[in-house]
PDB file of C-alpha atoms in Angstrom:
ATOM      1  CA  MET A  79      36.816 -14.488  75.349  1.00  0.00           C
ATOM      2  CA  GLU A  80      34.101 -16.152  73.391  1.00  0.00           C
ATOM      3  CA  SER A  81      34.833 -16.952  69.823  1.00  0.00           C
ATOM      4  CA  VAL A  82      32.689 -15.386  67.121  1.00  0.00           C
ATOM      5  CA  GLN A  83      31.298 -18.792  66.305  1.00  0.00           C
ATOM      6  CA  ASP A  84      30.221 -19.356  70.000  1.00  0.00           C
ATOM      7  CA  TRP A  85      28.676 -15.801  69.987  1.00  0.00           C
ATOM      8  CA  MET A  86      26.753 -16.403  66.884  1.00  0.00           C
ATOM      9  CA  LYS A  87      25.505 -19.726  68.157  1.00  0.00           C
ATOM     10  CA  SER A  88      24.254 -18.242  71.393  1.00  0.00           C
ATOM     11  CA  LEU A  89      22.534 -15.534  69.317  1.00  0.00           C
ATOM     12  CA  VAL A  90      20.679 -18.150  67.131  1.00  0.00           C
ATOM     13  CA  ASP A  91      19.735 -20.088  70.195  1.00  0.00           C
ATOM     14  CA  TRP A  92      18.302 -16.899  71.789  1.00  0.00           C
ATOM     15  CA  LEU A  93      16.471 -16.111  68.607  1.00  0.00           C
ATOM     16  CA  ALA A  94      15.075 -19.672  68.530  1.00  0.00           C
ATOM     17  CA  THR A  95      13.296 -19.246  71.786  1.00  0.00           C
ATOM     18  CA  SER A  96       9.680 -19.238  70.927  1.00  0.00           C
ATOM     19  CA  LYS A  97       8.881 -15.585  72.462  1.00  0.00           C
ATOM     20  CA  VAL A  98      11.602 -13.930  70.534  1.00  0.00           C
ATOM     21  CA  ALA A  99      11.019 -15.932  67.255  1.00  0.00           C
ATOM     22  CA  GLY A 100       7.372 -14.748  67.352  1.00  0.00           C
ATOM     23  CA  VAL A 101       8.349 -11.117  67.796  1.00  0.00           C
ATOM     24  CA  VAL A 102      11.057 -11.409  64.956  1.00  0.00           C
ATOM     25  CA  GLY A 103       8.533 -13.077  62.720  1.00  0.00           C
ATOM     26  CA  GLY A 104       5.824 -10.571  63.392  1.00  0.00           C
ATOM     27  CA  LEU A 105       8.254  -7.736  62.698  1.00  0.00           C
ATOM     28  CA  GLY A 106       9.409  -9.322  59.517  1.00  0.00           C
ATOM     29  CA  LEU A 107       5.828  -9.764  58.374  1.00  0.00           C
ATOM     30  CA  LEU A 108       5.093  -6.027  59.217  1.00  0.00           C
ATOM     31  CA  VAL A 109       8.209  -4.928  57.417  1.00  0.00           C
ATOM     32  CA  THR A 110       7.134  -7.165  54.398  1.00  0.00           C
ATOM     33  CA  VAL A 111       3.515  -5.831  54.300  1.00  0.00           C
ATOM     34  CA  VAL A 112       4.671  -2.188  54.697  1.00  0.00           C
ATOM     35  CA  GLY A 113       7.398  -2.594  52.037  1.00  0.00           C
ATOM     36  CA  PHE A 114       4.940  -4.247  49.661  1.00  0.00           C
ATOM     37  CA  GLY A 115       2.329  -1.365  50.248  1.00  0.00           C
ATOM     38  CA  ILE A 116       5.063   1.268  49.574  1.00  0.00           C
ATOM     39  CA  THR A 117       6.093  -0.563  46.444  1.00  0.00           C
ATOM     40  CA  LEU A 118       2.419  -0.676  45.218  1.00  0.00           C
ATOM     41  CA  TYR A 119       2.014   2.941  45.950  1.00  0.00           C
ATOM     42  CA  GLN A 120       5.197   3.943  43.986  1.00  0.00           C
ATOM     43  CA  VAL A 121       4.062   1.701  41.011  1.00  0.00           C
ATOM     44  CA  ARG A 122       0.706   3.291  41.029  1.00  0.00           C
ATOM     45  CA  LYS A 123       2.281   6.768  41.311  1.00  0.00           C
ATOM     46  CA  SER A 124       4.605   6.319  38.546  1.00  0.00           C
ATOM     47  CA  ARG A 125       1.922   4.811  36.429  1.00  0.00           C
ATOM     48  CA  THR A 126      -0.444   7.704  37.076  1.00  0.00           C
ATOM     49  CA  ALA A 127       2.408  10.183  36.293  1.00  0.00           C
ATOM     50  CA  ALA A 128       3.280   8.203  33.023  1.00  0.00           C
ATOM     51  CA  GLU A 129      -0.421   8.312  32.059  1.00  0.00           C
ATOM     52  CA  ALA A 130      -0.529  11.966  32.709  1.00  0.00           C
ATOM     53  CA  ALA A 131       2.576  12.448  30.647  1.00  0.00           C
ATOM     54  CA  ALA A 132       1.087  10.321  27.786  1.00  0.00           C
ATOM     55  CA  ARG A 133      -2.140  12.240  27.946  1.00  0.00           C
ATOM     56  CA  SER A 134      -0.317  15.536  27.851  1.00  0.00           C
ATOM     57  CA  ALA A 135       1.900  14.445  24.883  1.00  0.00           C
ATOM     58  CA  ASN A 136      -1.357  13.207  23.100  1.00  0.00           C
ATOM     59  CA  GLN A 137      -2.967  16.511  23.576  1.00  0.00           C
ATOM     60  CA  VAL A 138       0.072  18.409  22.293  1.00  0.00           C
ATOM     61  CA  ARG A 139       0.029  16.032  19.261  1.00  0.00           C
ATOM     62  CA  GLN A 140      -3.620  16.696  18.624  1.00  0.00           C
ATOM     63  CA  THR A 141      -3.086  20.491  18.967  1.00  0.00           C
ATOM     64  CA  ILE A 142      -0.185  20.363  16.379  1.00  0.00           C
ATOM     65  CA  GLU A 143      -2.349  18.143  14.053  1.00  0.00           C
ATOM     66  CA  HIS A 144      -5.233  20.475  14.354  1.00  0.00           C
ATOM     67  CA  PHE A 145      -3.003  23.458  13.752  1.00  0.00           C
ATOM     68  CA  ASP A 146      -1.538  21.630  10.667  1.00  0.00           C
ATOM     69  CA  ALA A 147      -5.040  20.779   9.444  1.00  0.00           C
ATOM     70  CA  ILE A 148      -6.245  24.393   9.814  1.00  0.00           C
ATOM     71  CA  ALA A 149      -3.153  25.556   7.830  1.00  0.00           C
ATOM     72  CA  GLU A 150      -3.889  22.855   5.237  1.00  0.00           C
ATOM     73  CA  CYS A 151      -7.457  24.124   4.976  1.00  0.00           C
ATOM     74  CA  ALA A 152      -6.195  27.587   4.128  1.00  0.00           C
ATOM     75  CA  THR A 153      -3.562  26.320   1.596  1.00  0.00           C
ATOM     76  CA  ALA A 154      -6.187  24.168  -0.097  1.00  0.00           C
ATOM     77  CA  ILE A 155      -8.623  27.052  -0.389  1.00  0.00           C
ATOM     78  CA  GLN A 156      -5.929  29.249  -1.771  1.00  0.00           C
ATOM     79  CA  ALA A 157      -5.024  26.440  -4.385  1.00  0.00           C
ATOM     80  CA  LEU A 158      -8.752  26.034  -5.230  1.00  0.00           C
ATOM     81  CA  GLU A 159      -9.000  29.685  -5.975  1.00  0.00           C
ATOM     82  CA  GLU A 160      -6.020  29.506  -8.207  1.00  0.00           C
ATOM     83  CA  ILE A 161      -7.652  26.388  -9.979  1.00  0.00           C
ATOM     84  CA  GLU A 162     -10.810  28.412 -10.448  1.00  0.00           C
ATOM     85  CA  ARG A 163      -8.858  31.069 -12.283  1.00  0.00           C
ATOM     86  CA  MET A 164      -7.048  28.519 -14.359  1.00  0.00           C
ATOM     87  CA  HIS A 165     -10.467  26.900 -15.230  1.00  0.00           C
ATOM     88  CA  ARG A 166     -11.583  30.276 -16.512  1.00  0.00           C
ATOM     89  CA  ALA A 167      -8.367  31.447 -18.341  1.00  0.00           C
ATOM     90  CA  GLY A 168      -6.079  28.461 -18.695  1.00  0.00           C
ATOM     91  CA  PRO A 169      -3.538  27.143 -19.119  1.00  0.00           C
ATOM     92  CA  ILE A 170      -5.064  23.892 -18.343  1.00  0.00           C
ATOM     93  CA  GLY A 171      -1.826  21.987 -18.575  1.00  0.00           C
ATOM     94  CA  GLY A 172      -0.893  22.905 -15.011  1.00  0.00           C
ATOM     95  CA  LEU A 173      -4.165  21.873 -13.537  1.00  0.00           C
ATOM     96  CA  PRO A 174      -3.491  18.105 -12.861  1.00  0.00           C
ATOM     97  CA  ASP A 175      -0.577  18.872 -10.474  1.00  0.00           C
ATOM     98  CA  ARG A 176      -2.698  21.333  -8.697  1.00  0.00           C
ATOM     99  CA  TYR A 177      -5.513  18.871  -8.187  1.00  0.00           C
ATOM    100  CA  THR A 178      -3.021  16.334  -6.792  1.00  0.00           C
ATOM    101  CA  ALA A 179      -1.664  18.852  -4.273  1.00  0.00           C
ATOM    102  CA  VAL A 180      -5.325  19.813  -3.131  1.00  0.00           C
ATOM    103  CA  LYS A 181      -6.192  16.046  -2.885  1.00  0.00           C
ATOM    104  CA  LYS A 182      -3.108  15.402  -0.708  1.00  0.00           C
ATOM    105  CA  GLY A 183      -4.162  18.191   1.541  1.00  0.00           C
ATOM    106  CA  LEU A 184      -7.741  16.925   1.725  1.00  0.00           C
ATOM    107  CA  ILE A 185      -6.591  13.441   2.555  1.00  0.00           C
ATOM    108  CA  GLY A 186      -4.283  14.844   5.292  1.00  0.00           C
ATOM    109  CA  ILE A 187      -7.188  16.881   6.799  1.00  0.00           C
ATOM    110  CA  SER A 188      -9.526  13.851   6.781  1.00  0.00           C
ATOM    111  CA  ARG A 189      -7.073  11.913   9.006  1.00  0.00           C
ATOM    112  CA  VAL A 190      -6.804  14.366  11.674  1.00  0.00           C
ATOM    113  CA  LYS A 191      -7.704  13.138  15.292  1.00  0.00           C
ATOM    114  CA  PRO A 192     -10.127  13.792  16.855  1.00  0.00           C
ATOM    115  CA  GLY A 193     -11.701  13.879  13.392  1.00  0.00           C
ATOM    116  CA  PRO A 194     -14.297  16.448  12.134  1.00  0.00           C
ATOM    117  CA  SER A 195     -18.048  15.713  12.558  1.00  0.00           C
ATOM    118  CA  GLU A 196     -19.616  12.985  10.413  1.00  0.00           C
ATOM    119  CA  ALA A 197     -21.233  15.421   8.228  1.00  0.00           C
ATOM    120  CA  HIS A 198     -17.969  17.226   7.432  1.00  0.00           C
ATOM    121  CA  ARG A 199     -16.267  13.816   7.033  1.00  0.00           C
ATOM    122  CA  THR A 200     -18.840  12.980   4.428  1.00  0.00           C
ATOM    123  CA  GLU A 201     -18.246  16.365   2.656  1.00  0.00           C
ATOM    124  CA  LEU A 202     -14.441  15.858   2.772  1.00  0.00           C
ATOM    125  CA  GLN A 203     -14.872  12.323   1.331  1.00  0.00           C
ATOM    126  CA  ASP A 204     -17.100  13.940  -1.457  1.00  0.00           C
ATOM    127  CA  ALA A 205     -14.449  16.543  -2.090  1.00  0.00           C
ATOM    128  CA  ILE A 206     -11.604  13.904  -2.378  1.00  0.00           C
ATOM    129  CA  VAL A 207     -13.616  11.976  -5.046  1.00  0.00           C
ATOM    130  CA  GLN A 208     -14.711  15.171  -6.838  1.00  0.00           C
ATOM    131  CA  ILE A 209     -11.104  16.360  -7.167  1.00  0.00           C
ATOM    132  CA  THR A 210     -10.171  12.829  -8.472  1.00  0.00           C
ATOM    133  CA  MET A 211     -12.868  13.208 -11.060  1.00  0.00           C
ATOM    134  CA  LEU A 212     -11.781  16.623 -11.983  1.00  0.00           C
ATOM    135  CA  LYS A 213      -8.238  15.418 -12.524  1.00  0.00           C
ATOM    136  CA  ASN A 214      -9.398  12.423 -14.549  1.00  0.00           C
ATOM    137  CA  THR A 215     -11.710  14.694 -16.765  1.00  0.00           C
ATOM    138  CA  VAL A 216      -9.027  17.460 -17.273  1.00  0.00           C
ATOM    139  CA  GLU A 217      -6.270  14.822 -18.110  1.00  0.00           C
ATOM    140  CA  LYS A 218      -8.551  13.518 -20.925  1.00  0.00           C
ATOM    141  CA  LEU A 219      -9.025  17.008 -22.204  1.00  0.00           C
ATOM    142  CA  ILE A 220      -5.352  17.566 -22.158  1.00  0.00           C
ATOM    143  CA  ALA A 221      -4.750  14.312 -24.093  1.00  0.00           C
ATOM    144  CA  GLN A 222      -7.219  15.498 -26.765  1.00  0.00           C
ATOM    145  CA  ASN A 223      -5.242  18.771 -26.968  1.00  0.00           C
ATOM    146  CA  GLU A 224      -8.261  20.739 -25.655  1.00  0.00           C
ATOM    147  CA  LEU A 225      -7.171  24.362 -24.463  1.00  0.00           C
ATOM    148  CA  ARG A 226     -10.301  25.187 -22.455  1.00  0.00           C
ATOM    149  CA  VAL A 227     -12.481  23.458 -19.856  1.00  0.00           C
ATOM    150  CA  ASN A 228     -16.127  23.881 -18.986  1.00  0.00           C
ATOM    151  CA  SER A 229     -15.256  26.546 -16.311  1.00  0.00           C
ATOM    152  CA  SER A 230     -18.909  27.157 -15.167  1.00  0.00           C
ATOM    153  CA  LYS A 231     -19.410  23.485 -14.485  1.00  0.00           C
ATOM    154  CA  LEU A 232     -16.007  22.789 -12.935  1.00  0.00           C
ATOM    155  CA  ASN A 233     -16.026  26.070 -10.879  1.00  0.00           C
ATOM    156  CA  ASP A 234     -19.481  25.019  -9.273  1.00  0.00           C
ATOM    157  CA  ILE A 235     -17.696  21.974  -7.964  1.00  0.00           C
ATOM    158  CA  THR A 236     -14.674  23.962  -6.748  1.00  0.00           C
ATOM    159  CA  SER A 237     -16.764  26.648  -5.183  1.00  0.00           C
ATOM    160  CA  LYS A 238     -18.550  23.988  -3.184  1.00  0.00           C
ATOM    161  CA  MET A 239     -15.201  22.504  -1.946  1.00  0.00           C
ATOM    162  CA  ILE A 240     -14.114  26.042  -0.803  1.00  0.00           C
ATOM    163  CA  ALA A 241     -17.360  26.367   1.116  1.00  0.00           C
ATOM    164  CA  THR A 242     -16.738  22.958   2.707  1.00  0.00           C
ATOM    165  CA  LEU A 243     -13.231  23.785   3.630  1.00  0.00           C
ATOM    166  CA  THR A 244     -14.029  27.191   5.125  1.00  0.00           C
ATOM    167  CA  GLU A 245     -16.777  25.527   7.274  1.00  0.00           C
ATOM    168  CA  LEU A 246     -14.388  22.798   8.264  1.00  0.00           C
ATOM    169  CA  SER A 247     -11.554  25.202   9.221  1.00  0.00           C
ATOM    170  CA  ALA A 248     -14.011  27.004  11.530  1.00  0.00           C
ATOM    171  CA  GLU A 249     -14.931  23.590  13.175  1.00  0.00           C
ATOM    172  CA  LEU A 250     -11.302  22.525  13.529  1.00  0.00           C
ATOM    173  CA  ARG A 251     -10.622  25.847  15.240  1.00  0.00           C
ATOM    174  CA  ARG A 252     -13.552  25.253  17.599  1.00  0.00           C
ATOM    175  CA  VAL A 253     -12.264  21.785  18.335  1.00  0.00           C
ATOM    176  CA  LYS A 254      -8.770  23.065  18.880  1.00  0.00           C
ATOM    177  CA  ALA A 255      -9.936  25.757  21.225  1.00  0.00           C
ATOM    178  CA  GLN A 256     -11.970  23.226  23.227  1.00  0.00           C
ATOM    179  CA  GLY A 257      -8.790  21.028  23.585  1.00  0.00           C
ATOM    180  CA  GLU A 258      -6.737  23.895  24.772  1.00  0.00           C
ATOM    181  CA  SER A 259      -9.368  24.996  27.435  1.00  0.00           C
TER     182      SER A 259
ATOM    183  CA  MET B 223     -20.138 -13.078  -2.703  1.00  0.00           C
ATOM    184  CA  ALA B 224     -18.998  -9.633  -3.709  1.00  0.00           C
ATOM    185  CA  LEU B 225     -21.845  -9.554  -6.200  1.00  0.00           C
ATOM    186  CA  ASP B 226     -24.333 -10.533  -3.464  1.00  0.00           C
ATOM    187  CA  LYS B 227     -23.269  -7.499  -1.399  1.00  0.00           C
ATOM    188  CA  MET B 228     -23.153  -5.247  -4.486  1.00  0.00           C
ATOM    189  CA  THR B 229     -26.753  -6.330  -5.203  1.00  0.00           C
ATOM    190  CA  ARG B 230     -27.871  -5.542  -1.666  1.00  0.00           C
ATOM    191  CA  LEU B 231     -26.171  -2.174  -2.031  1.00  0.00           C
ATOM    192  CA  LEU B 232     -27.883  -1.430  -5.289  1.00  0.00           C
ATOM    193  CA  LEU B 233     -31.304  -2.291  -3.812  1.00  0.00           C
ATOM    194  CA  GLU B 234     -30.639  -0.093  -0.772  1.00  0.00           C
ATOM    195  CA  LEU B 235     -29.474   2.759  -2.848  1.00  0.00           C
ATOM    196  CA  VAL B 236     -32.620   2.490  -5.047  1.00  0.00           C
ATOM    197  CA  GLU B 237     -34.835   2.474  -1.896  1.00  0.00           C
ATOM    198  CA  LYS B 238     -32.984   5.372  -0.015  1.00  0.00           C
ATOM    199  CA  THR B 239     -33.008   7.419  -3.262  1.00  0.00           C
ATOM    200  CA  ASN B 240     -36.626   6.821  -3.874  1.00  0.00           C
ATOM    201  CA  ASN B 241     -37.435   8.075  -0.245  1.00  0.00           C
ATOM    202  CA  GLY B 242     -35.267  11.055  -0.494  1.00  0.00           C
ATOM    203  CA  SER B 243     -32.626  10.077   2.139  1.00  0.00           C
ATOM    204  CA  LEU B 244     -29.576  10.286  -0.143  1.00  0.00           C
ATOM    205  CA  ARG B 245     -27.914  13.431  -1.571  1.00  0.00           C
ATOM    206  CA  TRP B 246     -26.697  12.668  -4.978  1.00  0.00           C
ATOM    207  CA  GLU B 247     -24.361  15.191  -6.697  1.00  0.00           C
ATOM    208  CA  GLY B 248     -23.078  15.771 -10.143  1.00  0.00           C
ATOM    209  CA  THR B 249     -19.357  15.358 -10.882  1.00  0.00           C
ATOM    210  CA  ALA B 250     -16.816  16.864 -13.230  1.00  0.00           C
ATOM    211  CA  ALA B 251     -17.434  13.876 -15.693  1.00  0.00           C
ATOM    212  CA  GLU B 252     -20.363  13.830 -17.818  1.00  0.00           C
ATOM    213  CA  GLY B 253     -23.152  11.419 -16.766  1.00  0.00           C
ATOM    214  CA  VAL B 254     -21.514  10.424 -13.510  1.00  0.00           C
ATOM    215  CA  TYR B 255     -23.360  11.091 -10.201  1.00  0.00           C
ATOM    216  CA  GLN B 256     -22.175  10.285  -6.697  1.00  0.00           C
ATOM    217  CA  VAL B 257     -23.355  10.000  -3.142  1.00  0.00           C
ATOM    218  CA  SER B 258     -20.738  10.217  -0.306  1.00  0.00           C
ATOM    219  CA  PHE B 259     -20.544   8.647   3.182  1.00  0.00           C
ATOM    220  CA  PRO B 260     -17.822   9.362   5.727  1.00  0.00           C
ATOM    221  CA  ASN B 261     -15.343   6.856   4.337  1.00  0.00           C
ATOM    222  CA  PHE B 262     -16.655   5.736   0.861  1.00  0.00           C
ATOM    223  CA  THR B 263     -18.368   7.217  -2.232  1.00  0.00           C
ATOM    224  CA  VAL B 264     -20.753   5.476  -4.464  1.00  0.00           C
ATOM    225  CA  GLN B 265     -21.155   6.548  -8.226  1.00  0.00           C
ATOM    226  CA  ILE B 266     -23.714   5.671 -10.815  1.00  0.00           C
ATOM    227  CA  SER B 267     -22.794   6.270 -14.336  1.00  0.00           C
ATOM    228  CA  ALA B 268     -24.132   5.618 -17.904  1.00  0.00           C
ATOM    229  CA  ARG B 269     -21.443   4.161 -20.217  1.00  0.00           C
ATOM    230  CA  GLY B 270     -22.655   3.474 -23.718  1.00  0.00           C
ATOM    231  CA  PHE B 271     -25.657   1.036 -23.194  1.00  0.00           C
ATOM    232  CA  ASP B 272     -24.660   0.099 -19.577  1.00  0.00           C
ATOM    233  CA  PHE B 273     -25.178   1.513 -16.210  1.00  0.00           C
ATOM    234  CA  VAL B 274     -22.295   1.177 -13.820  1.00  0.00           C
ATOM    235  CA  LEU B 275     -22.100   1.139 -10.100  1.00  0.00           C
ATOM    236  CA  THR B 276     -18.674   2.228  -8.611  1.00  0.00           C
ATOM    237  CA  ILE B 277     -17.388   2.381  -5.060  1.00  0.00           C
ATOM    238  CA  ARG B 278     -14.447   4.574  -4.319  1.00  0.00           C
ATOM    239  CA  ASN B 279     -12.485   4.770  -1.128  1.00  0.00           C
ATOM    240  CA  ALA B 280     -11.124   7.397   0.948  1.00  0.00           C
ATOM    241  CA  GLU B 281      -8.464   8.283  -1.369  1.00  0.00           C
ATOM    242  CA  GLY B 282     -10.749   8.327  -4.378  1.00  0.00           C
ATOM    243  CA  THR B 283      -9.433   5.036  -5.704  1.00  0.00           C
ATOM    244  CA  ILE B 284     -11.933   2.549  -7.350  1.00  0.00           C
ATOM    245  CA  LEU B 285     -12.557  -0.428  -5.080  1.00  0.00           C
ATOM    246  CA  GLU B 286     -15.313  -2.116  -6.995  1.00  0.00           C
ATOM    247  CA  GLU B 287     -17.340  -1.742 -10.165  1.00  0.00           C
ATOM    248  CA  ALA B 288     -20.361  -3.577 -11.490  1.00  0.00           C
ATOM    249  CA  ALA B 289     -22.450  -3.061 -14.711  1.00  0.00           C
ATOM    250  CA  ASP B 290     -26.170  -3.764 -14.793  1.00  0.00           C
ATOM    251  CA  THR B 291     -25.410  -6.845 -16.910  1.00  0.00           C
ATOM    252  CA  GLU B 292     -23.573  -8.495 -13.944  1.00  0.00           C
ATOM    253  CA  PHE B 293     -26.792  -8.295 -11.866  1.00  0.00           C
ATOM    254  CA  SER B 294     -28.741 -10.430 -14.358  1.00  0.00           C
ATOM    255  CA  ASN B 295     -28.654 -13.487 -12.208  1.00  0.00           C
ATOM    256  CA  LYS B 296     -29.406 -11.666  -9.059  1.00  0.00           C
ATOM    257  CA  ILE B 297     -32.339  -9.420  -9.671  1.00  0.00           C
ATOM    258  CA  GLN B 298     -35.119  -9.168 -12.331  1.00  0.00           C
ATOM    259  CA  ASN B 299     -34.518  -6.609 -15.020  1.00  0.00           C
ATOM    260  CA  PRO B 300     -31.264  -5.035 -13.616  1.00  0.00           C
ATOM    261  CA  MET B 301     -31.109  -2.567 -16.365  1.00  0.00           C
ATOM    262  CA  ALA B 302     -34.482  -1.074 -15.464  1.00  0.00           C
ATOM    263  CA  THR B 303     -33.409  -0.871 -11.778  1.00  0.00           C
ATOM    264  CA  MET B 304     -30.213   0.831 -12.506  1.00  0.00           C
ATOM    265  CA  ASN B 305     -31.833   3.074 -14.994  1.00  0.00           C
ATOM    266  CA  GLN B 306     -34.409   4.122 -12.377  1.00  0.00           C
ATOM    267  CA  LEU B 307     -31.491   4.879  -9.905  1.00  0.00           C
ATOM    268  CA  TYR B 308     -29.526   6.774 -12.553  1.00  0.00           C
ATOM    269  CA  VAL B 309     -32.513   8.893 -13.484  1.00  0.00           C
ATOM    270  CA  ASN B 310     -33.355   9.689  -9.906  1.00  0.00           C
ATOM    271  CA  ALA B 311     -29.798  10.434  -8.959  1.00  0.00           C
ATOM    272  CA  ARG B 312     -29.555  12.812 -11.939  1.00  0.00           C
ATOM    273  CA  ARG B 313     -32.835  14.601 -11.116  1.00  0.00           C
ATOM    274  CA  GLN B 314     -31.648  15.085  -7.496  1.00  0.00           C
ATOM    275  CA  ALA B 315     -28.070  16.279  -8.664  1.00  0.00           C
ATOM    276  CA  LEU B 316     -29.553  18.770 -11.004  1.00  0.00           C
ATOM    277  CA  GLY B 317     -32.332  19.832  -8.739  1.00  0.00           C
ATOM    278  CA  VAL B 318     -35.119  19.016 -11.181  1.00  0.00           C
ATOM    279  CA  ASP B 319     -37.645  18.516  -8.450  1.00  0.00           C
ATOM    280  CA  ALA B 320     -36.828  21.727  -6.561  1.00  0.00           C
ATOM    281  CA  ALA B 321     -37.028  23.557 -10.031  1.00  0.00           C
ATOM    282  CA  LEU B 322     -40.439  22.024 -10.714  1.00  0.00           C
ATOM    283  CA  ASP B 323     -41.705  22.799  -7.131  1.00  0.00           C
ATOM    284  CA  ASN B 324     -40.571  26.394  -7.713  1.00  0.00           C
ATOM    285  CA  LEU B 325     -42.120  26.712 -11.093  1.00  0.00           C
ATOM    286  CA  LEU B 326     -45.403  25.200  -9.821  1.00  0.00           C
ATOM    287  CA  ASP B 327     -45.272  27.730  -7.041  1.00  0.00           C
ATOM    288  CA  GLU B 328     -44.685  30.597  -9.352  1.00  0.00           C
ATOM    289  CA  LEU B 329     -47.538  29.559 -11.639  1.00  0.00           C
ATOM    290  CA  SER B 330     -50.027  29.251  -8.667  1.00  0.00           C
ATOM    291  CA  LYS B 331     -49.124  32.780  -7.789  1.00  0.00           C
ATOM    292  CA  LYS B 332     -49.958  34.040 -11.321  1.00  0.00           C
ATOM    293  CA  THR B 333     -53.334  32.243 -11.414  1.00  0.00           C
ATOM    294  CA  SER B 334     -54.534  33.383  -7.940  1.00  0.00           C
TER     295      SER B 334
END
């Protein structure tokens, strides 16, 4: 009985003959190429799946952001209506905190992605600075112990902001609906 | 360097205001008018004997301010330039031209 060592030696000798070596080499190359192809296909497939998942997650995030921005518009409009009443009837001491709350909301809305149109971003920017000016003006009046503000002038500004936010809310709804369809 | 850019900004604002391509608006503060862009707002105001140009960012914070006196080495008669900008911004914000057009229109109807 041949020892394992002898058997292995004869196997290697047989494989070393040029004809068999060529076939084995060719098969090896084929297996390598096919394996590499399968690997490339799997990598591509998983990358496409990962990209699709990322796109889907991004779409969900944008839908949530738009939903939040629409809700923020409604909250800001409500707060501005309350501010208008306070401009008319006072007390003006509570106004600065309300201006700050509206400003925070406006800044949040301005950062939503995909953002509103350039015209609406300009109007939002205008509203953010207007509310900043309102706060500075009323803070000065409070410091001077004034009890009333020029409600006609200030409500002109707040009414314009309400109109801007109403239009913006409609635009965000449109963008959200397009994103969902 | 910043003043060079502020000077260019001032001259652009004067030109664009004169040709009616900017929309100036009044603010809660007396004598302060502003025009907004998607990320920034520019204000022109009268403070005592000075006219001041202010740039505010997307949070309403002041980024840069320059009074007419600061442009004295950059342009001729900066006070007149800023006064012209202030007057035109105010006229547009208050709708003076629109009011005059309307009045002239009404008067022409009365005479005809």
